[in-house]
Short mmCIF file of C-alpha atoms in Angstrom, two decimals:
data_model
loop_
_atom_site.label_atom_id
_atom_site.label_comp_id
_atom_site.label_asym_id
_atom_site.label_seq_id
_atom_site.Cartn_x
_atom_site.Cartn_y
_atom_site.Cartn_z
CA MET A 26 -14.47 21.97 -4.40
CA SER A 27 -18.28 19.89 -4.10
CA ASN A 28 -18.13 17.05 -1.72
CA ASP A 29 -19.23 15.56 -3.26
CA TRP A 30 -17.25 15.06 -6.80
CA TRP A 31 -16.73 11.99 -6.73
CA LYS A 32 -19.89 10.85 -7.67
CA GLY A 33 -19.42 9.39 -11.25
CA ALA A 34 -15.32 10.39 -10.58
CA VAL A 35 -12.03 8.42 -12.39
CA THR A 36 -9.84 7.27 -9.08
CA TYR A 37 -6.36 5.78 -11.02
CA GLN A 38 -5.01 3.29 -8.87
CA VAL A 39 -0.87 4.01 -8.01
CA TYR A 40 1.33 0.34 -6.46
CA PRO A 41 3.73 3.35 -4.80
CA ARG A 42 6.88 0.24 -5.67
CA SER A 43 6.51 0.11 -8.84
CA PHE A 44 5.17 4.03 -9.98
CA GLN A 45 8.47 5.94 -10.42
CA ASP A 46 12.10 5.31 -8.42
CA SER A 47 13.70 8.87 -7.97
CA ASP A 48 16.74 7.28 -6.07
CA GLY A 49 17.93 4.04 -7.96
CA ASP A 50 17.17 1.85 -5.31
CA GLY A 51 14.89 -0.13 -7.52
CA VAL A 52 11.62 0.53 -5.62
CA GLY A 53 9.29 3.48 -6.31
CA ASP A 54 8.80 5.85 -4.16
CA LEU A 55 6.24 8.59 -3.33
CA LYS A 56 9.07 11.60 -5.24
CA GLY A 57 9.11 9.72 -8.27
CA ILE A 58 4.98 9.90 -7.72
CA THR A 59 4.64 13.12 -7.53
CA ALA A 60 7.04 13.21 -11.30
CA ARG A 61 5.08 11.77 -12.53
CA LEU A 62 1.93 13.60 -11.24
CA PRO A 63 1.70 15.48 -14.83
CA TYR A 64 0.95 12.34 -16.88
CA LEU A 65 -1.99 11.60 -14.29
CA ALA A 66 -3.54 15.30 -15.38
CA ASP A 67 -2.92 14.93 -18.77
CA LEU A 68 -4.26 11.83 -18.74
CA GLY A 69 -7.40 12.73 -17.57
CA VAL A 70 -7.99 11.01 -14.55
CA ASP A 71 -10.32 12.97 -11.11
CA ALA A 72 -8.07 11.57 -8.49
CA VAL A 73 -4.99 9.50 -7.59
CA TRP A 74 -5.35 6.32 -5.36
CA LEU A 75 -1.77 4.86 -3.57
CA SER A 76 -1.55 2.31 -1.64
CA PRO A 77 0.55 1.45 0.99
CA PHE A 78 3.99 3.78 1.45
CA PHE A 79 3.66 3.17 6.16
CA ARG A 80 6.12 2.20 8.33
CA SER A 81 6.27 -1.24 7.73
CA PRO A 82 8.17 -5.80 7.59
CA MET A 83 7.27 -5.26 3.72
CA LYS A 84 5.79 -8.82 4.92
CA ASP A 85 2.79 -8.04 2.85
CA MET A 86 4.05 -5.11 0.44
CA GLY A 87 2.92 -3.11 2.80
CA TYR A 88 -0.06 -4.21 4.06
CA ASP A 89 1.27 -4.82 7.27
CA VAL A 90 1.62 -1.85 8.31
CA SER A 91 3.70 -1.13 11.92
CA ASP A 92 3.69 2.87 11.94
CA TYR A 93 0.00 4.15 10.54
CA THR A 94 1.06 7.68 10.72
CA ASP A 95 4.76 7.61 8.84
CA VAL A 96 6.33 6.98 5.58
CA ASP A 97 7.81 4.28 4.61
CA PRO A 98 12.21 4.80 5.26
CA VAL A 99 11.67 3.31 1.03
CA PHE A 100 9.31 5.66 0.72
CA GLY A 101 10.69 8.91 1.55
CA THR A 102 9.25 11.20 4.24
CA LEU A 103 6.43 12.72 5.85
CA ALA A 104 7.93 15.94 3.87
CA ASP A 105 7.33 14.14 0.65
CA PHE A 106 4.08 12.90 1.52
CA ASP A 107 3.28 16.60 1.53
CA ALA A 108 5.33 18.26 -1.17
CA LEU A 109 3.31 15.19 -3.56
CA VAL A 110 -0.20 16.16 -1.94
CA ALA A 111 0.35 19.86 -2.63
CA ARG A 112 1.82 19.83 -6.10
CA ALA A 113 -1.75 17.39 -6.71
CA HIS A 114 -4.27 19.89 -6.20
CA ASP A 115 -1.74 22.68 -8.10
CA LEU A 116 -3.03 20.34 -10.87
CA GLY A 117 -6.60 19.54 -9.95
CA LEU A 118 -5.38 16.09 -9.02
CA ARG A 119 -8.09 14.66 -5.63
CA VAL A 120 -5.65 12.20 -3.06
CA VAL A 121 -7.33 9.65 -1.89
CA ILE A 122 -4.35 6.31 0.81
CA ASP A 123 -4.70 3.42 1.06
CA GLN A 124 -6.31 3.23 5.20
CA VAL A 125 -5.63 -0.89 6.38
CA LEU A 126 -6.85 -0.49 9.61
CA SER A 127 -8.68 -3.88 10.23
CA HIS A 128 -4.83 -6.09 11.20
CA SER A 129 -1.88 -4.57 11.71
CA SER A 130 1.93 -5.88 11.52
CA ASP A 131 3.17 -8.36 14.57
CA GLN A 132 5.45 -5.61 14.81
CA HIS A 133 3.50 -2.86 15.81
CA PRO A 134 3.93 -1.71 19.43
CA PHE A 135 0.92 -2.48 20.17
CA PHE A 136 0.67 -6.49 19.73
CA ALA A 137 3.89 -6.44 21.32
CA GLU A 138 1.74 -4.91 23.90
CA SER A 139 -1.24 -6.89 23.64
CA ARG A 140 0.70 -9.94 23.70
CA ALA A 141 3.15 -9.07 26.64
CA ASN A 142 0.33 -10.18 29.13
CA ARG A 143 -3.43 -11.42 29.60
CA SER A 144 -4.04 -7.99 31.94
CA GLY A 145 -2.18 -4.95 30.42
CA PRO A 146 -4.09 -1.95 28.64
CA ARG A 147 -3.66 -3.46 25.08
CA ALA A 148 -4.52 -6.29 26.10
CA ASP A 149 -8.10 -6.60 24.36
CA TRP A 150 -6.86 -3.97 21.67
CA TYR A 151 -6.49 -7.64 19.58
CA ILE A 152 -8.07 -11.56 18.96
CA TRP A 153 -6.79 -13.64 21.23
CA ALA A 154 -8.59 -17.58 22.22
CA ASP A 155 -7.75 -20.09 24.76
CA PRO A 156 -7.58 -23.28 22.44
CA ARG A 157 -9.40 -26.18 22.41
CA HIS A 158 -8.83 -28.67 25.46
CA ASP A 159 -7.01 -30.66 22.61
CA GLY A 160 -5.20 -27.86 21.69
CA THR A 161 -6.42 -27.06 18.69
CA PRO A 162 -6.98 -23.59 17.46
CA PRO A 163 -10.45 -22.11 18.96
CA ASN A 164 -12.53 -23.01 15.56
CA ASN A 165 -12.40 -23.43 11.89
CA TRP A 166 -11.12 -20.54 10.58
CA LEU A 167 -9.15 -20.17 7.93
CA SER A 168 -6.58 -17.30 6.39
CA VAL A 169 -7.32 -15.80 3.25
CA PHE A 170 -3.05 -17.23 2.88
CA GLY A 171 -2.99 -20.68 3.59
CA GLY A 172 -3.65 -22.23 7.02
CA PRO A 173 -5.65 -21.68 10.10
CA ALA A 174 -6.24 -17.66 11.04
CA TRP A 175 -5.07 -18.17 14.77
CA THR A 176 -1.72 -19.16 15.64
CA TRP A 177 -0.08 -19.93 18.81
CA ASP A 178 1.95 -17.16 21.22
CA GLY A 179 3.68 -18.75 23.67
CA ARG A 180 3.51 -15.49 26.08
CA ARG A 181 0.20 -15.36 26.73
CA ARG A 182 -0.52 -19.17 26.24
CA GLN A 183 -3.53 -18.26 23.86
CA TYR A 184 -4.06 -18.49 19.61
CA TYR A 185 -4.29 -14.87 18.08
CA LEU A 186 -6.88 -13.85 14.91
CA HIS A 187 -5.18 -13.34 11.70
CA ASN A 188 -7.51 -13.11 8.61
CA PHE A 189 -3.52 -12.81 6.79
CA LEU A 190 -0.45 -13.45 7.08
CA THR A 191 1.01 -15.13 10.66
CA GLU A 192 2.42 -11.87 10.27
CA GLN A 193 -1.07 -9.46 10.49
CA PRO A 194 -2.91 -10.12 14.07
CA ASP A 195 -6.58 -8.68 14.21
CA PHE A 196 -7.84 -5.78 15.97
CA ASN A 197 -10.17 -6.15 18.08
CA TYR A 198 -13.13 -3.51 17.06
CA HIS A 199 -15.63 -4.47 19.58
CA ASN A 200 -13.33 -2.44 21.64
CA PRO A 201 -14.33 1.06 21.25
CA ALA A 202 -10.69 2.22 22.53
CA VAL A 203 -9.18 0.61 18.93
CA GLN A 204 -11.63 2.78 16.78
CA ASP A 205 -11.28 5.57 18.34
CA TRP A 206 -7.35 5.28 18.10
CA ALA A 207 -8.53 4.02 13.73
CA LEU A 208 -10.70 7.52 13.36
CA SER A 209 -7.36 9.69 15.06
CA VAL A 210 -5.13 7.82 12.13
CA LEU A 211 -7.25 8.71 10.09
CA ARG A 212 -8.52 12.74 11.21
CA PHE A 213 -4.11 12.89 11.11
CA TRP A 214 -4.44 12.02 7.10
CA LEU A 215 -7.06 14.62 6.75
CA GLU A 216 -5.28 17.30 8.57
CA ARG A 217 -2.35 16.60 5.80
CA GLY A 218 -4.32 17.09 3.06
CA VAL A 219 -5.58 14.36 1.83
CA ASP A 220 -9.52 14.12 -0.28
CA GLY A 221 -10.20 10.62 0.94
CA PHE A 222 -9.38 7.40 1.97
CA ARG A 223 -9.27 3.59 0.23
CA PHE A 224 -10.86 1.25 2.66
CA ASP A 225 -8.75 -1.96 2.83
CA THR A 226 -10.62 -5.19 3.76
CA VAL A 227 -13.08 -3.31 5.68
CA ASN A 228 -15.65 -6.21 5.94
CA TYR A 229 -12.93 -7.84 7.94
CA PHE A 230 -12.68 -5.25 10.44
CA PHE A 231 -15.50 -6.95 12.99
CA HIS A 232 -15.58 -11.32 14.49
CA ASP A 233 -18.40 -13.15 15.85
CA PRO A 234 -17.71 -13.02 19.96
CA LEU A 235 -18.41 -16.66 20.04
CA LEU A 236 -16.64 -17.71 18.02
CA ARG A 237 -18.69 -20.14 16.32
CA ASP A 238 -16.93 -22.67 13.18
CA ASN A 239 -17.97 -21.07 9.57
CA PRO A 240 -19.97 -23.44 7.52
CA ALA A 241 -18.69 -25.56 4.30
CA ASP A 242 -19.64 -23.01 1.48
CA TYR A 243 -23.02 -23.58 -0.56
CA ARG A 244 -23.00 -23.17 -3.70
CA ASP A 245 -22.34 -26.02 -6.30
CA LYS A 246 -18.70 -25.43 -7.70
CA THR A 247 -17.65 -27.07 -11.48
CA GLU A 248 -14.00 -25.97 -11.18
CA PRO A 249 -12.78 -26.13 -7.64
CA GLU A 250 -11.29 -24.36 -5.82
CA SER A 251 -7.32 -22.76 -5.49
CA SER A 252 -7.65 -22.26 -2.19
CA PRO A 253 -9.46 -23.74 1.36
CA TYR A 254 -10.43 -20.79 1.75
CA GLY A 255 -13.37 -20.83 -0.63
CA MET A 256 -14.68 -23.80 0.75
CA GLN A 257 -16.38 -22.31 3.70
CA TYR A 258 -18.85 -19.86 4.01
CA HIS A 259 -17.67 -16.43 6.05
CA LEU A 260 -20.70 -15.63 8.54
CA PHE A 261 -18.58 -15.53 11.51
CA ASP A 262 -15.11 -14.53 11.05
CA LYS A 263 -16.28 -11.38 8.61
CA ASN A 264 -19.05 -9.45 7.48
CA ARG A 265 -20.52 -8.57 10.70
CA PRO A 266 -23.77 -6.73 11.08
CA GLU A 267 -21.69 -4.03 13.87
CA ASN A 268 -19.23 -3.07 11.01
CA LEU A 269 -22.29 -0.36 9.65
CA ALA A 270 -22.80 1.19 13.09
CA TRP A 271 -18.23 1.40 12.37
CA LEU A 272 -19.12 2.97 9.45
CA GLY A 273 -21.30 5.37 10.41
CA ARG A 274 -19.01 6.60 12.28
CA ILE A 275 -16.10 6.61 10.06
CA ARG A 276 -18.40 8.45 7.63
CA ALA A 277 -18.86 11.32 11.01
CA LEU A 278 -15.40 11.92 10.86
CA LEU A 279 -15.09 13.05 6.78
CA ASP A 280 -18.23 14.71 6.72
CA GLU A 281 -16.61 17.23 8.84
CA TYR A 282 -13.01 16.87 6.29
CA GLY A 283 -15.56 16.74 2.96
CA ALA A 284 -13.27 14.06 2.50
CA ALA A 285 -14.57 10.28 0.41
CA SER A 286 -14.52 7.40 0.61
CA VAL A 287 -14.76 4.17 -0.39
CA GLY A 288 -14.20 0.53 1.02
CA GLU A 289 -13.45 -2.24 -0.42
CA VAL A 290 -15.51 -5.10 -0.12
CA GLY A 291 -14.01 -8.96 -0.56
CA GLU A 292 -16.76 -11.29 -0.67
CA SER A 293 -18.77 -13.71 -3.20
CA HIS A 294 -21.45 -14.08 -0.79
CA HIS A 295 -24.37 -11.53 -1.57
CA ALA A 296 -21.40 -8.72 -2.45
CA ILE A 297 -24.47 -7.23 -4.21
CA GLN A 298 -26.29 -7.44 -0.98
CA MET A 299 -23.02 -5.80 1.07
CA MET A 300 -22.50 -3.03 -0.78
CA GLY A 301 -24.94 -1.89 -0.65
CA ASP A 302 -25.74 -1.73 2.75
CA TYR A 303 -21.60 -0.36 3.05
CA SER A 304 -22.31 2.33 1.38
CA ALA A 305 -25.58 2.94 2.30
CA PRO A 306 -26.37 7.12 3.48
CA GLY A 307 -24.46 7.93 6.85
CA ARG A 308 -21.91 5.04 5.66
CA LEU A 309 -19.11 4.84 2.64
CA HIS A 310 -19.33 7.50 0.19
CA GLN A 311 -19.43 4.21 -2.41
CA CYS A 312 -17.97 0.81 -2.88
CA TYR A 313 -14.86 -0.86 -4.70
CA SER A 314 -16.42 -4.08 -6.35
CA PHE A 315 -15.28 -7.69 -7.00
CA GLU A 316 -17.63 -8.24 -9.38
CA MET A 317 -15.50 -7.27 -13.16
CA LEU A 318 -12.54 -8.79 -11.80
CA GLY A 319 -13.42 -12.31 -13.52
CA ARG A 320 -12.91 -14.09 -16.48
CA ASP A 321 -16.15 -13.36 -17.76
CA TYR A 322 -16.35 -10.76 -21.01
CA SER A 323 -19.81 -10.97 -21.98
CA PRO A 324 -22.41 -8.96 -22.20
CA ALA A 325 -24.79 -10.58 -20.04
CA VAL A 326 -22.09 -10.67 -16.98
CA PHE A 327 -21.65 -7.02 -16.79
CA ARG A 328 -25.68 -5.94 -17.46
CA ASP A 329 -26.30 -8.49 -14.07
CA ARG A 330 -24.00 -6.55 -12.87
CA ILE A 331 -25.05 -3.00 -13.64
CA GLU A 332 -28.57 -3.87 -13.20
CA GLY A 333 -28.42 -5.63 -10.48
CA PHE A 334 -25.99 -3.28 -8.18
CA PHE A 335 -28.77 -0.56 -8.97
CA LYS A 336 -31.73 -2.36 -8.04
CA GLY A 337 -30.40 -4.40 -5.09
CA ALA A 338 -28.27 -1.38 -3.58
CA PRO A 339 -30.18 2.31 -4.74
CA ASP A 340 -28.60 4.02 -2.09
CA GLY A 341 -25.95 2.24 -2.47
CA TRP A 342 -23.42 4.05 -5.39
CA PRO A 343 -20.59 1.58 -7.08
CA MET A 344 -16.88 1.91 -7.08
CA TRP A 345 -16.21 -0.12 -10.65
CA ALA A 346 -11.97 -2.25 -12.01
CA PHE A 347 -11.62 -4.58 -14.43
CA SER A 348 -7.62 -4.83 -12.67
CA ASN A 349 -6.29 -3.77 -9.52
CA HIS A 350 -2.71 -4.97 -7.47
CA ASP A 351 -4.46 -8.38 -6.83
CA VAL A 352 -5.96 -9.52 -9.82
CA PRO A 353 -4.13 -10.47 -13.20
CA ARG A 354 -4.30 -7.55 -16.13
CA GLN A 355 -7.02 -7.26 -17.88
CA ALA A 356 -5.78 -7.87 -21.57
CA SER A 357 -4.17 -11.20 -20.50
CA ARG A 358 -7.59 -12.50 -18.65
CA TRP A 359 -9.62 -12.26 -21.51
CA ALA A 360 -7.02 -12.09 -24.08
CA GLY A 361 -9.25 -15.13 -26.23
CA PHE A 362 -11.56 -11.89 -26.59
CA GLY A 363 -9.71 -9.96 -28.33
CA VAL A 364 -9.09 -10.05 -31.80
CA ASP A 365 -6.00 -8.58 -30.71
CA THR A 366 -3.80 -6.95 -27.71
CA ASP A 367 -4.68 -3.20 -29.01
CA THR A 368 -8.07 -3.94 -29.43
CA LEU A 369 -9.15 -5.00 -27.01
CA ALA A 370 -7.93 -2.77 -23.91
CA LYS A 371 -9.43 -0.48 -26.22
CA GLN A 372 -13.04 -1.57 -26.20
CA ALA A 373 -12.30 -2.47 -22.49
CA ALA A 374 -12.17 1.23 -21.30
CA ALA A 375 -14.45 2.50 -23.25
CA LEU A 376 -17.32 0.13 -21.54
CA LEU A 377 -15.59 0.46 -18.53
CA LEU A 378 -15.14 4.11 -18.82
CA SER A 379 -19.35 4.40 -20.47
CA PHE A 380 -20.18 2.76 -17.07
CA GLU A 381 -22.42 3.59 -14.12
CA GLY A 382 -20.94 4.92 -10.92
CA SER A 383 -17.18 5.46 -10.10
CA VAL A 384 -14.44 4.00 -12.02
CA CYS A 385 -10.75 3.18 -10.90
CA LEU A 386 -8.55 1.98 -13.37
CA TRP A 387 -5.06 0.36 -11.80
CA GLN A 388 -1.92 1.38 -13.44
CA GLY A 389 -0.80 -0.06 -16.88
CA GLU A 390 -4.09 -0.81 -18.08
CA GLU A 391 -4.00 2.32 -20.29
CA LEU A 392 -1.13 1.43 -22.13
CA GLY A 393 -2.14 -1.96 -22.66
CA GLN A 394 -0.03 -3.46 -20.79
CA THR A 395 -0.34 -7.55 -20.24
CA ASP A 396 0.73 -9.45 -16.95
CA THR A 397 4.29 -10.45 -16.74
CA GLU A 398 5.31 -13.86 -16.40
CA LEU A 399 7.48 -14.31 -13.97
CA ALA A 400 9.37 -17.55 -12.31
CA PHE A 401 9.50 -19.14 -9.21
CA GLU A 402 12.24 -17.21 -7.85
CA GLU A 403 11.42 -14.53 -8.94
CA LEU A 404 8.25 -13.82 -6.91
CA THR A 405 8.67 -11.85 -3.49
CA ASP A 406 4.41 -12.95 -2.88
CA PRO A 407 4.32 -14.61 0.06
CA GLN A 408 0.46 -15.36 -1.37
CA GLY A 409 1.78 -16.39 -5.04
CA ILE A 410 4.71 -18.06 -3.16
CA ALA A 411 2.15 -20.30 -1.10
CA PHE A 412 -0.08 -20.66 -3.82
CA TRP A 413 2.49 -21.18 -6.72
CA PRO A 414 2.02 -22.02 -9.38
CA ALA A 415 -2.00 -21.29 -9.25
CA PRO A 416 -1.90 -17.96 -11.49
CA VAL A 417 -2.57 -15.69 -8.13
CA GLY A 418 -1.68 -12.84 -10.47
CA ARG A 419 0.06 -10.55 -7.69
CA ASP A 420 3.52 -9.98 -8.40
CA ASN A 421 2.17 -10.22 -12.48
CA THR A 422 0.02 -7.70 -12.02
CA ARG A 423 2.03 -5.54 -9.97
CA THR A 424 5.82 -5.34 -12.14
CA PRO A 425 7.28 -1.74 -13.06
CA MET A 426 5.54 1.22 -14.41
CA VAL A 427 7.36 1.39 -17.98
CA TRP A 428 7.59 4.68 -19.58
CA ASP A 429 10.06 3.91 -22.37
CA SER A 430 12.07 2.33 -23.96
CA GLY A 431 15.60 3.14 -21.51
CA PRO A 432 16.75 0.67 -19.24
CA GLN A 433 14.67 -0.30 -16.81
CA GLY A 434 11.85 0.82 -19.52
CA GLY A 435 12.92 4.08 -16.96
CA PHE A 436 11.14 3.47 -14.04
CA THR A 437 14.78 3.57 -12.32
CA THR A 438 18.18 3.71 -12.81
CA GLY A 439 19.12 0.72 -9.98
CA THR A 440 17.46 -2.95 -10.24
CA PRO A 441 13.69 -2.96 -10.51
CA TRP A 442 12.36 -5.33 -7.12
CA LEU A 443 10.64 -6.90 -9.82
CA PRO A 444 11.20 -6.99 -13.37
CA VAL A 445 11.30 -5.06 -16.11
CA LYS A 446 10.89 -8.21 -18.79
CA PRO A 447 10.67 -7.58 -23.46
CA GLN A 448 6.94 -7.98 -23.98
CA GLN A 449 5.95 -5.25 -20.77
CA ALA A 450 9.23 -2.76 -21.71
CA ALA A 451 7.83 -2.50 -25.47
CA ARG A 452 4.49 -1.09 -24.03
CA ASN A 453 5.46 2.72 -23.30
CA VAL A 454 4.56 5.36 -22.47
CA ALA A 455 7.14 7.64 -24.65
CA GLY A 456 6.11 5.37 -27.13
CA GLN A 457 1.99 6.20 -27.69
CA ALA A 458 2.02 9.29 -26.56
CA GLY A 459 0.93 11.10 -29.19
CA LYS A 460 0.46 8.37 -30.99
CA ALA A 461 -2.44 8.12 -33.37
CA GLY A 462 -4.71 5.10 -32.83
CA SER A 463 -3.00 3.96 -29.57
CA VAL A 464 -4.14 3.01 -26.48
CA LEU A 465 -2.78 5.08 -24.67
CA GLU A 466 -4.40 8.44 -27.06
CA PHE A 467 -7.89 6.08 -26.61
CA TYR A 468 -7.31 6.78 -23.36
CA ARG A 469 -6.86 9.79 -22.88
CA ALA A 470 -10.18 10.71 -25.60
CA MET A 471 -12.56 8.28 -23.61
CA LEU A 472 -11.55 10.36 -20.74
CA ALA A 473 -11.76 13.71 -22.00
CA PHE A 474 -15.28 12.07 -23.67
CA ARG A 475 -16.63 11.26 -19.87
CA ARG A 476 -15.27 14.73 -18.73
CA ALA A 477 -17.21 16.09 -21.38
CA THR A 478 -21.21 13.92 -21.52
CA PRO A 479 -22.75 14.19 -18.25
CA ALA A 480 -24.70 11.55 -19.51
CA LEU A 481 -22.26 9.26 -19.43
CA ARG A 482 -21.01 10.68 -15.88
CA GLN A 483 -24.52 11.40 -14.47
CA GLY A 484 -27.17 8.96 -16.41
CA ARG A 485 -28.69 6.06 -15.33
CA THR A 486 -28.78 2.73 -17.23
CA GLN A 487 -31.13 1.11 -19.76
CA PHE A 488 -29.85 -1.53 -20.81
CA LEU A 489 -30.93 -2.54 -24.74
CA ASP A 490 -32.22 -6.98 -25.55
CA THR A 491 -29.22 -6.99 -28.30
CA PRO A 492 -27.90 -10.54 -28.79
CA ALA A 493 -25.33 -11.68 -27.61
CA PRO A 494 -21.55 -10.89 -28.23
CA VAL A 495 -23.02 -7.48 -28.44
CA LEU A 496 -23.97 -5.34 -25.34
CA ALA A 497 -25.87 -2.05 -26.11
CA PHE A 498 -27.31 0.44 -23.38
CA GLN A 499 -28.41 4.01 -23.13
CA ARG A 500 -26.96 6.29 -20.61
CA GLY A 501 -29.40 8.92 -19.70
CA GLU A 502 -32.43 10.76 -20.71
CA GLY A 503 -34.33 12.88 -23.45
CA SER A 504 -31.99 15.15 -24.83
CA GLY A 505 -28.55 14.92 -24.48
CA ALA A 506 -28.58 10.23 -23.69
CA VAL A 507 -26.26 8.60 -25.43
CA LEU A 508 -26.34 4.71 -26.72
CA CYS A 509 -23.30 2.96 -26.35
CA LEU A 510 -22.60 0.32 -28.22
CA PHE A 511 -19.99 -2.89 -27.92
CA ASN A 512 -19.18 -6.11 -29.66
CA LEU A 513 -17.20 -8.57 -27.19
CA SER A 514 -16.47 -11.03 -29.62
CA PRO A 515 -13.24 -10.75 -32.36
CA GLU A 516 -16.03 -12.11 -35.16
CA THR A 517 -18.43 -9.10 -37.18
CA VAL A 518 -21.38 -8.68 -35.90
CA ALA A 519 -24.20 -6.88 -38.15
CA LEU A 520 -27.44 -5.69 -37.32
CA ALA A 521 -30.47 -3.78 -38.25
CA PHE A 522 -30.64 0.16 -37.44
CA GLU A 523 -32.95 2.41 -38.33
CA ALA A 524 -32.83 5.75 -36.10
CA PRO A 525 -30.25 8.59 -37.94
CA LEU A 526 -27.88 9.24 -35.87
CA VAL A 527 -23.84 10.53 -36.14
CA PRO A 528 -20.88 9.30 -34.38
CA ALA A 529 -19.18 11.10 -31.30
CA GLY A 530 -16.44 10.68 -29.08
CA PRO A 531 -14.11 7.35 -29.51
CA GLN A 532 -15.19 4.99 -31.52
CA GLN A 533 -13.70 1.63 -32.66
CA ASN A 534 -14.48 -0.65 -35.86
CA ALA A 535 -17.91 0.27 -35.96
CA THR A 536 -19.91 1.77 -39.18
CA LEU A 537 -23.64 3.17 -39.79
CA ALA A 538 -24.74 3.54 -42.59
CA ASP A 539 -28.18 2.06 -44.51
CA GLY A 540 -29.24 1.05 -42.23
CA VAL A 541 -27.55 -1.42 -40.79
CA LEU A 542 -25.25 -1.07 -37.31
CA THR A 543 -21.58 -2.87 -38.33
CA LEU A 544 -19.84 -3.37 -35.73
CA GLY A 545 -16.55 -5.30 -36.29
CA PRO A 546 -14.18 -7.36 -34.25
CA ASN A 547 -14.31 -6.08 -30.90
CA ALA A 548 -15.91 -2.39 -31.77
CA VAL A 549 -16.97 0.11 -29.98
CA ILE A 550 -19.56 3.03 -31.71
CA PHE A 551 -21.17 5.93 -29.07
CA LEU A 552 -24.45 8.44 -30.29
CA PRO A 553 -25.75 10.67 -29.18
CA LEU A 554 -30.00 10.69 -29.33
CA PRO A 555 -31.13 13.99 -30.72
#
């Protein structure tokens, strides 16, 4: 297997709690995922990314880890994980797993040692600071999940840093022993056969040791922030230059095993520059982009992000996504730009899967799945609860995968941890499989087209100057290049087009005749060059 398999690959994100329950407890598990791997192989993706399944108190649904080298019993056992990897490899699928190494659970034994006193062997494995003279936290840093990023601990009589929940204390990566331990965790999973890692919050590893205050965000904004966190310019609590040397140590280990990496760069300032820095040679292989997870569905935004990346980060590599477990689903987010949900969902598939870079699909998007409307009492997500009723889109997008029209959509024989509601149940795998014109079959066709067309996997991108709402670009050069054209609106558009080209691959609402290219609502057309 080639070590650069990841370049241009398509990865499918699985949220273990919501993919398939094998034992009727209402929570998805590793055995359930293993049983459904043939579906992913048939879909045509290259790799599966598993969100966290490690031992955890589940304060943040597994992103608060209490044991990094074991499986939480709700998901199964290490033997179940080994069986999953073996089955995936038999099917030709790579396995990428999350690593949440910037912080742990407060139930981790290392934190118990660290908070016990100021002189123990792990006293400085986490970030501790004395209060100001008036007892307030040492600086103005804020938590992503609301409130200060500092919590007082009566044992040490100091504050500890947590960029997320109070129950998620941050490791101190200025301590080389912490780095060595983190590398040992990666080696544990590499020895079990994983093909790579997705690094959560990869720009949060280091903090400013001087604990300087963050300045206010300097940007003019047309809408007020839904959380105070967005009101700061995060110069000192994350994005620190020391991170780059640490990423180099990670890469050296991965190269020993021929494994790949992708980093989640959660940052609204200088995002492209950071993605380029983090995925430069000798660091991470690629960076997961947040740049297309917003509500803008215009030709300008897609062109700007792609041109901006390859111009601003020529030595880096992006992984593009339209949705994930933290944001509203694309079919709901962009509904106003589509003539109907299915047509929009198919166009989004064609659009994303024709972009230069690697691609990540969020489970259920291949069904045209929409966000689930939940009542406050149905929420489990601490961020959703804290900022209610803001549409934070975490529980709403994390509801169970729907496999058939049976009870609970075939996800579980018990009561699901989040509800399967009628609107979501109507979009199930069994109801779309083999059905001409379904979103699922369009995804399968588009994935096959990308895999069979070298220009879509490897070709460079050249955008054409077409008027909005048309987005047009060429992938590759010369014979074998492909023109990709999209009408990103529910209205029909006609363009003069003299080239006598024959469409190939999936298409939708587009015709080319008598020198006129007619692009109907949410049209898609691919035109290979001779």
